[in-house]
Short mmCIF file of C-alpha atoms in Angstrom, two decimals:
data_model
loop_
_atom_site.label_atom_id
_atom_site.label_comp_id
_atom_site.label_asym_id
_atom_site.label_seq_id
_atom_site.Cartn_x
_atom_site.Cartn_y
_atom_site.Cartn_z
CA MET A 1 0.00 0.00 0.00
CA LYS A 2 1.33 3.43 -0.88
CA TYR A 3 0.77 6.56 1.13
CA GLN A 4 0.70 10.07 -0.32
CA PHE A 5 3.06 12.49 1.36
CA LYS A 6 2.34 16.14 0.61
CA ASN A 7 5.16 18.65 0.82
CA VAL A 8 5.88 22.03 -0.80
CA ARG A 9 6.97 20.34 -4.03
CA GLY A 10 3.70 18.45 -4.42
CA LEU A 11 2.55 14.92 -3.69
CA LYS A 12 4.95 12.02 -3.31
CA LYS A 13 3.66 8.46 -3.26
CA THR A 14 5.74 5.98 -1.32
CA LYS A 15 5.40 2.79 0.65
CA PRO A 16 5.61 3.23 4.44
CA GLU A 17 8.00 0.25 4.63
CA GLU A 18 10.55 2.32 2.64
CA VAL A 19 10.80 4.82 5.52
CA ILE A 20 13.84 4.16 7.75
CA LYS A 21 13.18 6.83 10.36
CA VAL A 22 11.21 9.98 11.07
CA GLU A 23 12.71 12.84 13.06
CA ALA A 24 10.74 15.68 14.60
CA ASP A 25 11.71 19.27 13.95
CA GLU A 26 9.14 21.29 15.91
CA ASN A 27 5.87 20.97 13.92
CA TYR A 28 7.62 19.33 10.98
CA SER A 29 8.86 15.80 10.44
CA VAL A 30 11.83 14.73 8.34
CA PHE A 31 11.35 11.36 6.65
CA TYR A 32 14.47 9.35 5.74
CA PHE A 33 13.97 6.72 3.04
CA SER A 34 15.84 3.53 2.18
CA ASP A 35 16.92 4.94 -1.20
CA GLY A 36 18.83 7.76 0.54
CA ARG A 37 16.39 10.63 -0.05
CA ASN A 38 14.56 12.58 2.63
CA ILE A 39 11.60 14.92 2.70
CA THR A 40 10.23 17.37 5.25
CA LEU A 41 6.50 17.42 5.92
CA ALA A 42 4.27 19.66 8.02
CA LYS A 43 3.21 16.80 10.31
CA THR A 44 3.95 16.19 13.95
CA LEU A 45 5.51 12.93 15.07
CA LYS A 46 2.21 12.07 16.78
CA GLU A 47 0.41 12.30 13.42
CA CYS A 48 3.10 10.12 11.84
CA GLU A 49 2.57 7.46 14.51
CA GLY A 50 -1.03 7.15 13.36
CA ILE A 51 0.04 6.71 9.73
CA PHE A 52 2.58 4.01 10.57
CA GLU A 53 0.55 2.16 13.22
CA PRO A 54 0.21 -1.14 11.27
CA TYR A 55 3.94 -1.17 10.44
CA PRO A 56 6.88 -2.10 12.73
CA PHE A 57 7.77 1.43 13.83
CA PHE A 58 8.95 2.30 17.33
CA ARG A 59 9.25 5.68 19.03
CA THR A 60 12.80 5.68 20.42
CA HIS A 61 12.75 9.22 21.72
CA ARG A 62 10.33 12.14 21.90
CA SER A 63 11.84 13.42 18.66
CA CYS A 64 12.43 10.20 16.71
CA MET A 65 10.64 7.13 15.39
CA ILE A 66 12.36 4.24 13.57
CA ASN A 67 11.38 1.34 11.35
CA LEU A 68 12.50 -1.77 13.26
CA LEU A 69 13.19 -3.64 10.01
CA TYR A 70 16.17 -1.34 9.34
CA CYS A 71 17.75 -1.62 12.80
CA ILE A 72 21.30 -2.99 12.65
CA GLU A 73 22.68 -2.46 16.14
CA ILE A 74 21.75 -0.99 19.52
CA HIS A 75 24.20 0.95 21.64
CA GLN A 76 23.49 2.41 25.06
CA LYS A 77 22.05 5.70 23.82
CA GLU A 78 21.53 5.20 20.09
CA VAL A 79 20.35 2.81 17.40
CA ILE A 80 22.39 2.24 14.26
CA LEU A 81 20.24 1.96 11.14
CA ILE A 82 21.06 1.26 7.50
CA ASN A 83 22.56 4.04 5.34
CA ASN A 84 24.69 5.11 8.35
CA LEU A 85 21.67 6.70 10.03
CA LYS A 86 21.51 6.91 13.81
CA ALA A 87 18.65 7.53 16.20
CA ASN A 88 18.76 8.53 19.86
CA ILE A 89 17.15 6.23 22.43
CA SER A 90 15.77 7.58 25.67
CA ARG A 91 16.76 5.41 28.63
CA ARG A 92 13.10 4.76 29.47
CA ARG A 93 12.39 3.36 26.00
CA LEU A 94 15.45 1.12 25.69
CA THR A 95 13.79 -1.95 27.24
CA GLY A 96 10.69 -1.51 25.09
CA LEU A 97 12.86 -1.26 21.98
CA LYS A 98 14.71 -4.46 22.83
CA ASN A 99 11.42 -6.27 23.51
CA SER A 100 9.93 -5.04 20.22
CA LEU A 101 12.98 -6.23 18.29
CA LEU A 102 12.83 -9.65 19.98
CA TYR A 103 9.13 -9.93 19.18
CA LEU A 104 9.75 -8.99 15.55
CA LYS A 105 12.60 -11.50 15.31
CA ASN A 106 10.35 -14.28 16.67
CA MET A 107 7.61 -13.37 14.17
CA THR A 108 9.89 -14.02 11.19
#
C-alpha cells in the first residue's frame, strides 16, 4: 500500500515500509527513506505514529521514530540503522525497543 506524502513540491507516493526513520523538527517531520532521499513534511511525530501504526515502527525518543526492520545495532544511547543513520534512544524506552525487536525476530 502506498501513502501520499504532501510537501511544498507536491505529492509524493511511497510505501511506508521504505521509511527508515522519522525525526521531529518542531511541527515538521523529516522522513528518511531507504533509497537515501529525505523529505520534510508539516506533520507532527504524533500524526506520523497514526500513519505508521500497522507497520513495525517504534518511538525511540520524543523526537524520533524508527522502522525496526532497518535496525542494525543498539548501543546504550543510540540505534544504528542502515545508510549510516543513527537515532537517539531515551533510557526509558530502551527496554521496550529491545522487547519489540525480539518480538519482531520471533515473528519471522
